[in-house]
mmCIF file of C-alpha atoms and ligand atoms in Angstrom:
data_model
loop_
_atom_site.group_PDB
_atom_site.id
_atom_site.type_symbol
_atom_site.label_atom_id
_atom_site.label_comp_id
_atom_site.label_asym_id
_atom_site.label_seq_id
_atom_site.Cartn_x
_atom_site.Cartn_y
_atom_site.Cartn_z
ATOM 1 C CA MET A 1 0.000 0.000 0.000
ATOM 2 C CA ILE A 2 1.285 3.450 -0.889
ATOM 3 C CA ARG A 3 1.507 5.567 2.237
ATOM 4 C CA PHE A 4 2.616 9.183 2.362
ATOM 5 C CA ASP A 5 2.670 9.897 6.075
ATOM 6 C CA PRO A 6 3.661 13.523 6.722
ATOM 7 C CA SER A 7 5.214 12.544 10.034
ATOM 8 C CA HIS A 8 7.596 10.351 8.017
ATOM 9 C CA ASP A 9 8.047 12.843 5.217
ATOM 10 C CA LYS A 10 10.053 15.863 6.310
ATOM 11 C CA GLU A 11 9.069 17.876 3.260
ATOM 12 C CA LEU A 12 5.360 17.429 3.894
ATOM 13 C CA GLU A 13 5.737 18.050 7.591
ATOM 14 C CA GLU A 14 7.568 21.276 6.839
ATOM 15 C CA GLY A 15 4.964 22.129 4.199
ATOM 16 C CA SER A 16 2.174 22.005 6.756
ATOM 17 C CA ARG A 17 4.027 23.992 9.425
ATOM 18 C CA ALA A 18 6.511 26.507 8.004
ATOM 19 C CA HIS A 19 3.991 28.991 6.619
ATOM 20 C CA TYR A 20 2.385 29.273 10.053
ATOM 21 C CA ARG A 21 5.500 30.105 12.057
ATOM 22 C CA GLU A 22 5.194 33.824 11.275
ATOM 23 C CA PRO A 23 1.653 34.839 12.266
ATOM 24 C CA LEU A 24 2.322 38.549 11.642
ATOM 25 C CA TYR A 25 3.331 37.867 8.058
ATOM 26 C CA TYR A 26 0.387 35.482 7.664
ATOM 27 C CA ALA A 27 -2.026 38.176 8.921
ATOM 28 C CA LYS A 28 -0.544 40.744 6.550
ATOM 29 C CA SER A 29 -0.731 38.367 3.561
ATOM 30 C CA TYR A 30 -4.419 37.607 3.983
ATOM 31 C CA ALA A 31 -5.668 40.930 5.372
ATOM 32 C CA ARG A 32 -7.706 41.506 2.218
ATOM 33 C CA ARG A 33 -9.360 38.089 2.315
ATOM 34 C CA THR A 34 -12.679 39.002 3.901
ATOM 35 C CA GLU A 35 -15.442 37.124 2.012
ATOM 36 C CA ASP A 36 -14.744 33.938 3.942
ATOM 37 C CA VAL A 37 -14.867 35.747 7.299
ATOM 38 C CA ALA A 38 -18.244 37.301 6.412
ATOM 39 C CA TYR A 39 -19.584 33.950 5.176
ATOM 40 C CA TYR A 40 -18.547 31.924 8.237
ATOM 41 C CA ARG A 41 -19.650 34.648 10.649
ATOM 42 C CA SER A 42 -23.134 34.776 9.144
ATOM 43 C CA LEU A 43 -23.331 30.954 9.047
ATOM 44 C CA ALA A 44 -22.389 30.891 12.736
ATOM 45 C CA VAL A 45 -24.982 33.528 13.628
ATOM 46 C CA GLN A 46 -27.722 31.589 11.779
ATOM 47 C CA ASP A 47 -26.650 28.373 13.461
ATOM 48 C CA GLY A 48 -26.109 29.778 16.939
ATOM 49 C CA GLY A 49 -23.259 27.401 17.741
ATOM 50 C CA PRO A 50 -21.335 26.228 19.630
ATOM 51 C CA ILE A 51 -18.790 25.873 16.857
ATOM 52 C CA LEU A 52 -15.727 23.745 16.357
ATOM 53 C CA GLU A 53 -13.161 25.208 13.984
ATOM 54 C CA TYR A 54 -10.306 23.022 12.773
ATOM 55 C CA GLY A 55 -7.275 25.044 11.713
ATOM 56 C CA CYS A 56 -8.389 28.153 13.606
ATOM 57 C CA GLY A 57 -4.903 29.670 13.319
ATOM 58 C CA ALA A 58 -4.658 33.132 14.889
ATOM 59 C CA GLY A 59 -8.438 33.546 14.940
ATOM 60 C CA ARG A 60 -8.998 35.360 11.646
ATOM 61 C CA ILE A 61 -12.404 33.619 11.449
ATOM 62 C CA ALA A 62 -12.971 32.333 15.013
ATOM 63 C CA LEU A 63 -12.565 35.729 16.667
ATOM 64 C CA PRO A 64 -15.272 37.510 14.599
ATOM 65 C CA ILE A 65 -17.559 34.560 15.430
ATOM 66 C CA ALA A 66 -16.790 34.784 19.161
ATOM 67 C CA ARG A 67 -17.510 38.525 19.014
ATOM 68 C CA GLN A 68 -21.076 37.604 17.972
ATOM 69 C CA GLY A 69 -21.558 35.961 21.373
ATOM 70 C CA ILE A 70 -21.040 32.446 20.004
ATOM 71 C CA ARG A 71 -18.863 29.867 21.705
ATOM 72 C CA VAL A 72 -15.976 28.556 19.565
ATOM 73 C CA VAL A 73 -13.534 25.727 20.178
ATOM 74 C CA GLY A 74 -10.483 26.185 17.945
ATOM 75 C CA VAL A 75 -8.091 23.339 17.141
ATOM 76 C CA ASP A 76 -4.723 24.007 15.534
ATOM 77 C CA LEU A 77 -1.338 22.359 15.215
ATOM 78 C CA SER A 78 0.708 25.557 15.231
ATOM 79 C CA ARG A 79 1.933 26.863 18.576
ATOM 80 C CA GLU A 80 2.854 30.183 16.968
ATOM 81 C CA MET A 81 -0.610 30.723 15.463
ATOM 82 C CA LEU A 82 -2.348 29.833 18.735
ATOM 83 C CA ASP A 83 -0.039 32.156 20.691
ATOM 84 C CA ALA A 84 -0.929 34.954 18.279
ATOM 85 C CA PHE A 85 -4.625 34.145 18.824
ATOM 86 C CA ARG A 86 -4.126 34.388 22.612
ATOM 87 C CA VAL A 87 -2.454 37.793 22.218
ATOM 88 C CA ARG A 88 -5.439 39.008 20.194
ATOM 89 C CA LEU A 89 -7.845 37.637 22.806
ATOM 90 C CA LYS A 90 -6.132 39.600 25.576
ATOM 91 C CA ARG A 91 -7.312 42.797 23.867
ATOM 92 C CA GLU A 92 -10.931 41.580 23.779
ATOM 93 C CA PRO A 93 -13.644 42.070 26.433
ATOM 94 C CA GLU A 94 -13.959 39.236 28.937
ATOM 95 C CA ALA A 95 -17.247 38.077 27.378
ATOM 96 C CA VAL A 96 -15.482 37.451 24.049
ATOM 97 C CA ARG A 97 -12.474 35.781 25.690
ATOM 98 C CA ASP A 98 -14.834 33.463 27.557
ATOM 99 C CA ASN A 99 -16.339 32.332 24.260
ATOM 100 C CA VAL A 100 -13.063 30.884 22.984
ATOM 101 C CA ARG A 101 -11.328 27.661 23.929
ATOM 102 C CA LEU A 102 -8.104 26.785 22.113
ATOM 103 C CA VAL A 103 -6.753 23.260 21.750
ATOM 104 C CA ARG A 104 -3.345 22.578 20.297
ATOM 105 C CA GLY A 105 -3.292 19.332 18.391
ATOM 106 C CA ASP A 106 -3.511 17.462 15.139
ATOM 107 C CA MET A 107 -6.952 17.496 13.598
ATOM 108 C CA ARG A 108 -6.564 13.829 12.680
ATOM 109 C CA SER A 109 -6.407 12.791 16.315
ATOM 110 C CA VAL A 110 -7.775 15.459 18.700
ATOM 111 C CA ARG A 111 -10.653 14.139 20.815
ATOM 112 C CA LEU A 112 -13.048 16.570 22.490
ATOM 113 C CA ARG A 113 -15.788 15.467 24.832
ATOM 114 C CA GLU A 114 -18.404 17.439 22.973
ATOM 115 C CA ARG A 115 -20.466 17.451 19.805
ATOM 116 C CA PHE A 116 -21.127 20.591 17.781
ATOM 117 C CA PRO A 117 -23.987 21.527 15.445
ATOM 118 C CA LEU A 118 -21.473 23.301 13.208
ATOM 119 C CA VAL A 119 -17.964 22.044 12.494
ATOM 120 C CA LEU A 120 -15.732 24.198 10.290
ATOM 121 C CA CYS A 121 -12.447 23.518 8.547
ATOM 122 C CA THR A 122 -11.484 26.874 7.100
ATOM 123 C CA PHE A 123 -9.243 28.329 4.385
ATOM 124 C CA ASN A 124 -7.526 25.297 2.909
ATOM 125 C CA THR A 125 -6.745 23.627 6.226
ATOM 126 C CA LEU A 126 -8.090 20.407 4.680
ATOM 127 C CA LEU A 127 -5.361 20.611 2.014
ATOM 128 C CA HIS A 128 -2.875 19.648 4.739
ATOM 129 C CA LEU A 129 -4.349 16.142 4.637
ATOM 130 C CA TYR A 130 -2.128 14.581 2.042
ATOM 131 C CA ASP A 131 -3.424 11.074 1.517
ATOM 132 C CA ARG A 132 -6.523 8.917 1.921
ATOM 133 C CA GLN A 133 -5.574 7.667 5.382
ATOM 134 C CA ASP A 134 -5.151 11.268 6.602
ATOM 135 C CA VAL A 135 -8.574 12.160 5.275
ATOM 136 C CA GLU A 136 -10.213 9.060 6.742
ATOM 137 C CA ARG A 137 -8.720 9.667 10.166
ATOM 138 C CA TYR A 138 -9.817 13.275 10.039
ATOM 139 C CA LEU A 139 -13.368 12.616 8.812
ATOM 140 C CA ALA A 140 -13.792 10.044 11.578
ATOM 141 C CA ARG A 141 -12.939 12.812 14.067
ATOM 142 C CA VAL A 142 -15.409 15.177 12.420
ATOM 143 C CA HIS A 143 -18.063 12.467 12.601
ATOM 144 C CA ALA A 144 -17.375 12.013 16.299
ATOM 145 C CA HIS A 145 -17.658 15.755 16.961
ATOM 146 C CA VAL A 146 -20.653 16.795 14.858
ATOM 147 C CA THR A 147 -24.230 16.355 16.103
ATOM 148 C CA PRO A 148 -26.343 13.879 14.073
ATOM 149 C CA ARG A 149 -28.181 16.716 12.314
ATOM 150 C CA GLY A 150 -25.229 19.104 12.335
ATOM 151 C CA ARG A 151 -23.164 20.448 9.460
ATOM 152 C CA PHE A 152 -19.551 20.153 8.435
ATOM 153 C CA VAL A 153 -18.488 23.133 6.315
ATOM 154 C CA PHE A 154 -15.084 23.672 4.744
ATOM 155 C CA ASP A 155 -13.489 25.589 1.903
ATOM 156 C CA VAL A 156 -10.651 24.538 -0.361
ATOM 157 C CA SER A 157 -8.977 26.057 -3.415
ATOM 158 C CA MET A 158 -10.094 24.543 -6.701
ATOM 159 C CA PRO A 159 -7.190 22.932 -8.550
ATOM 160 C CA SER A 160 -6.377 25.040 -11.589
ATOM 161 C CA ALA A 161 -4.813 23.166 -14.527
ATOM 162 C CA ALA A 162 -2.985 26.302 -15.689
ATOM 163 C CA GLU A 163 -1.537 26.976 -12.239
ATOM 164 C CA LEU A 164 -0.430 23.394 -11.703
ATOM 165 C CA ALA A 165 1.369 23.458 -15.054
ATOM 166 C CA ARG A 166 3.654 26.330 -14.020
ATOM 167 C CA ASP A 167 7.378 25.999 -14.616
ATOM 168 C CA PRO A 168 8.911 25.121 -11.205
ATOM 169 C CA ASN A 169 12.038 27.152 -12.029
ATOM 170 C CA ARG A 170 10.165 30.349 -12.759
ATOM 171 C CA ALA A 171 10.014 32.973 -10.021
ATOM 172 C CA TYR A 172 6.659 34.684 -9.624
ATOM 173 C CA ARG A 173 7.649 38.049 -8.172
ATOM 174 C CA VAL A 174 5.631 40.749 -6.484
ATOM 175 C CA PRO A 175 6.911 44.243 -5.542
ATOM 176 C CA PRO A 176 9.117 44.363 -2.404
ATOM 177 C CA MET A 177 7.219 44.564 0.870
ATOM 178 C CA ARG A 178 7.977 45.271 4.520
ATOM 179 C CA TRP A 179 8.519 42.252 6.755
ATOM 180 C CA PRO A 180 6.013 42.971 9.539
ATOM 181 C CA ALA A 181 8.128 41.739 12.472
ATOM 182 C CA THR A 182 11.170 43.933 11.629
ATOM 183 C CA GLY A 183 10.014 46.555 9.127
ATOM 184 C CA GLN A 184 12.812 45.352 6.825
ATOM 185 C CA LEU A 185 12.164 45.746 3.074
ATOM 186 C CA VAL A 186 12.202 42.307 1.417
ATOM 187 C CA ARG A 187 11.991 41.102 -2.170
ATOM 188 C CA TYR A 188 9.472 38.296 -2.506
ATOM 189 C CA ALA A 189 9.068 35.537 -5.076
ATOM 190 C CA GLU A 190 7.036 32.323 -5.208
ATOM 191 C CA TYR A 191 7.920 29.080 -6.996
ATOM 192 C CA PHE A 192 5.259 26.478 -7.780
ATOM 193 C CA ASP A 193 6.170 22.831 -8.164
ATOM 194 C CA TYR A 194 3.344 20.328 -8.688
ATOM 195 C CA ASP A 195 3.817 16.614 -8.091
ATOM 196 C CA PRO A 196 1.072 14.983 -10.202
ATOM 197 C CA ALA A 197 1.600 11.495 -8.724
ATOM 198 C CA ARG A 198 0.889 12.621 -5.189
ATOM 199 C CA GLN A 199 -1.347 15.530 -6.239
ATOM 200 C CA ILE A 200 0.631 17.875 -4.041
ATOM 201 C CA LEU A 201 1.478 21.459 -4.927
ATOM 202 C CA TYR A 202 4.674 22.692 -3.277
ATOM 203 C CA VAL A 203 4.882 26.471 -3.008
ATOM 204 C CA THR A 204 8.274 27.844 -2.067
ATOM 205 C CA MET A 205 8.113 31.413 -0.802
ATOM 206 C CA HIS A 206 11.473 33.120 -1.152
ATOM 207 C CA PHE A 207 12.269 36.245 0.881
ATOM 208 C CA GLU A 208 15.367 38.368 0.278
ATOM 209 C CA PRO A 209 16.078 41.449 2.404
ATOM 210 C CA VAL A 210 16.911 44.340 0.051
ATOM 211 C CA ASP A 211 19.752 45.574 2.295
ATOM 212 C CA ASP A 212 21.083 42.082 3.081
ATOM 213 C CA PRO A 213 20.545 39.561 0.225
ATOM 214 C CA GLN A 214 22.794 37.012 2.002
ATOM 215 C CA ALA A 215 20.172 36.689 4.715
ATOM 216 C CA ALA A 216 17.556 35.359 2.244
ATOM 217 C CA TRP A 217 15.300 32.551 3.447
ATOM 218 C CA SER A 218 12.594 30.289 2.036
ATOM 219 C CA THR A 219 9.360 28.903 3.421
ATOM 220 C CA LEU A 220 7.610 25.819 2.083
ATOM 221 C CA LEU A 221 3.854 25.336 1.826
ATOM 222 C CA ALA A 222 2.487 21.962 0.659
ATOM 223 C CA HIS A 223 -1.140 21.729 -0.445
ATOM 224 C CA ARG A 224 -2.856 18.545 -1.593
ATOM 225 C CA GLN A 225 -4.968 19.203 -4.684
ATOM 226 C CA TYR A 226 -8.449 17.706 -4.371
ATOM 227 C CA GLN A 227 -10.615 17.478 -7.462
ATOM 228 C CA PRO A 228 -14.288 18.030 -6.551
ATOM 229 C CA ARG A 229 -15.429 14.537 -7.526
ATOM 230 C CA GLU A 230 -12.632 13.033 -5.417
ATOM 231 C CA LEU A 231 -13.765 15.055 -2.419
ATOM 232 C CA GLU A 232 -17.367 14.064 -2.949
ATOM 233 C CA ALA A 233 -16.383 10.384 -2.981
ATOM 234 C CA LEU A 234 -14.231 10.762 0.140
ATOM 235 C CA LEU A 235 -17.104 12.431 1.980
ATOM 236 C CA HIS A 236 -19.594 9.800 0.784
ATOM 237 C CA TYR A 237 -17.472 6.798 1.746
ATOM 238 C CA ASN A 238 -16.707 8.333 5.134
ATOM 239 C CA GLY A 239 -20.328 8.816 6.154
ATOM 240 C CA PHE A 240 -21.240 12.301 4.916
ATOM 241 C CA GLU A 241 -23.697 13.588 2.360
ATOM 242 C CA VAL A 242 -23.086 16.792 0.474
ATOM 243 C CA GLU A 243 -25.874 19.305 0.896
ATOM 244 C CA GLN A 244 -24.435 22.172 -1.102
ATOM 245 C CA ILE A 245 -21.274 23.326 -2.849
ATOM 246 C CA LEU A 246 -20.814 27.073 -3.135
ATOM 247 C CA SER A 247 -18.473 29.032 -5.358
ATOM 248 C CA ASP A 248 -16.279 31.661 -3.697
ATOM 249 C CA PHE A 249 -18.631 32.046 -0.708
ATOM 250 C CA GLY A 250 -21.507 33.108 -2.984
ATOM 251 C CA PRO A 251 -24.467 31.092 -4.230
ATOM 252 C CA GLY A 252 -23.105 30.259 -7.687
ATOM 253 C CA PRO A 253 -22.266 26.696 -8.770
ATOM 254 C CA LEU A 254 -18.672 25.565 -9.206
ATOM 255 C CA ASP A 255 -17.257 26.460 -12.593
ATOM 256 C CA ARG A 256 -13.938 27.141 -14.264
ATOM 257 C CA TYR A 257 -13.735 30.563 -12.566
ATOM 258 C CA THR A 258 -14.183 29.265 -9.012
ATOM 259 C CA ASP A 259 -11.255 29.977 -6.739
ATOM 260 C CA SER A 260 -12.554 28.549 -3.443
ATOM 261 C CA ALA A 261 -15.099 25.746 -3.287
ATOM 262 C CA VAL A 262 -17.213 25.811 -0.140
ATOM 263 C CA TRP A 263 -18.583 22.401 0.854
ATOM 264 C CA VAL A 264 -21.571 21.976 3.148
ATOM 265 C CA ALA A 265 -21.945 18.364 4.302
ATOM 266 C CA ARG A 266 -23.967 16.490 6.892
ATOM 267 C CA PRO A 267 -23.512 13.107 8.547
ATOM 268 C CA ARG A 268 -25.348 10.608 6.365
ATOM 269 C CA LYS A 269 -28.402 9.070 7.975
ATOM 270 C CA ARG A 270 -28.002 5.349 8.409
ATOM 271 C CA SER A 271 -30.650 3.372 6.587
ATOM 272 C CA SER A 272 -32.654 1.094 8.857
ATOM 273 C CA PRO A 273 -31.776 -2.643 8.704
ATOM 274 C CA SER A 274 -35.164 -3.492 7.155
ATOM 275 C CA ARG A 275 -34.416 -1.164 4.231
ATOM 276 C CA ARG A 276 -30.849 -2.326 3.813
ATOM 277 C CA VAL A 277 -31.836 -5.928 3.067
ATOM 278 C CA PRO A 278 -34.144 -6.127 0.058
ATOM 279 C CA ARG A 279 -37.272 -8.102 0.850
ATOM 280 C CA PRO A 280 -38.032 -11.101 -1.331
ATOM 281 C CA SER A 281 -40.965 -10.342 -3.628
HETATM 282 C C1 SAM B 301 -4.480 28.493 6.051
HETATM 283 S S1 SAM B 301 -4.398 28.367 7.791
HETATM 284 C C2 SAM B 301 -6.050 28.807 8.262
HETATM 285 C C3 SAM B 301 -6.046 29.590 9.567
HETATM 286 C C4 SAM B 301 -7.352 30.334 9.848
HETATM 287 N N1 SAM B 301 -8.489 29.459 9.885
HETATM 288 C C5 SAM B 301 -7.558 31.401 8.784
HETATM 289 O O1 SAM B 301 -8.512 31.263 8.023
HETATM 290 O O2 SAM B 301 -6.753 32.316 8.720
HETATM 291 C C6 SAM B 301 -4.334 26.624 8.072
HETATM 292 C C7 SAM B 301 -4.194 26.276 9.539
HETATM 293 O O3 SAM B 301 -4.252 24.864 9.660
HETATM 294 C C8 SAM B 301 -3.331 24.471 10.649
HETATM 295 N N2 SAM B 301 -3.004 23.051 10.446
HETATM 296 C C9 SAM B 301 -2.271 22.485 9.456
HETATM 297 N N3 SAM B 301 -2.220 21.155 9.615
HETATM 298 C C10 SAM B 301 -2.952 20.858 10.721
HETATM 299 C C11 SAM B 301 -3.289 19.650 11.402
HETATM 300 N N4 SAM B 301 -2.846 18.462 10.951
HETATM 301 N N5 SAM B 301 -4.051 19.732 12.516
HETATM 302 C C12 SAM B 301 -4.492 20.924 12.978
HETATM 303 N N6 SAM B 301 -4.211 22.106 12.364
HETATM 304 C C13 SAM B 301 -3.455 22.082 11.254
HETATM 305 C C14 SAM B 301 -2.159 25.414 10.481
HETATM 306 O O4 SAM B 301 -1.360 25.480 11.631
HETATM 307 C C15 SAM B 301 -2.874 26.722 10.141
HETATM 308 O O5 SAM B 301 -3.098 27.504 11.283
#
């Protein structure tokens, strides 16, 4: 059996951790990504919670939900992201702080003694599950933590054939920017290298301080690429039914222009034994 276990694959392990070691840079990079925050916040308000968010990071989505008076349990692997979340919480009123519980751990194994009517896995966190066994372990945890009539909602980037075909040696540059922790001006380039056998996109982010090019460093991000029909099958065979798939947090169906696919799934009702066995006619 082919097994790509990130804990035995240093590159994958690094690819699911490195990007999250610099929460200030992360926050700066995604400051303009707001549609997902609005979508999840309104979903949470409609639902009422409590909510479990896998991959809560520094609270970009969980904190606006907690500010609505809704209780959130956030699970994340990254100590740095959770520390940044705690710093943000210190600036919040006590009522908001009391709404948040943070758990450091791997989403494939964390056990909480609670079920939630709404379980979220936000902003590509699911793309850090690199093979079928990862997904199965994770979906079993979701199943154990969602109420029987609850929802499991997640969003993932749609694989783009053009993007996956990019030349791995080509640098995709953007204008220099200030590194938030130091204020240093850095040149920034990204390299994209897609492994079609494992369906993993490796993104190498290269940073080069303008005044000190020798101090350049790189950060790796590894994202599994899930085709929609593959995800649907994984959900189906792991006990979920898909209720809805949204395009870019709006109502539209998935199409070639979709950037983020938003999946709304529910635990599948078990058919009763009498219906499972066909009766002789
Ligand atoms: C793209 S960030 C999303 C953070 C936040 N939800 C947001 O929207 O900004 C993905 C998060 O998933 C976390 N993560 C990656 N692999 C994980 C795992 N196996 N278990 C739990 N969290 C994981 C990372 O540490 C990171 O905080």
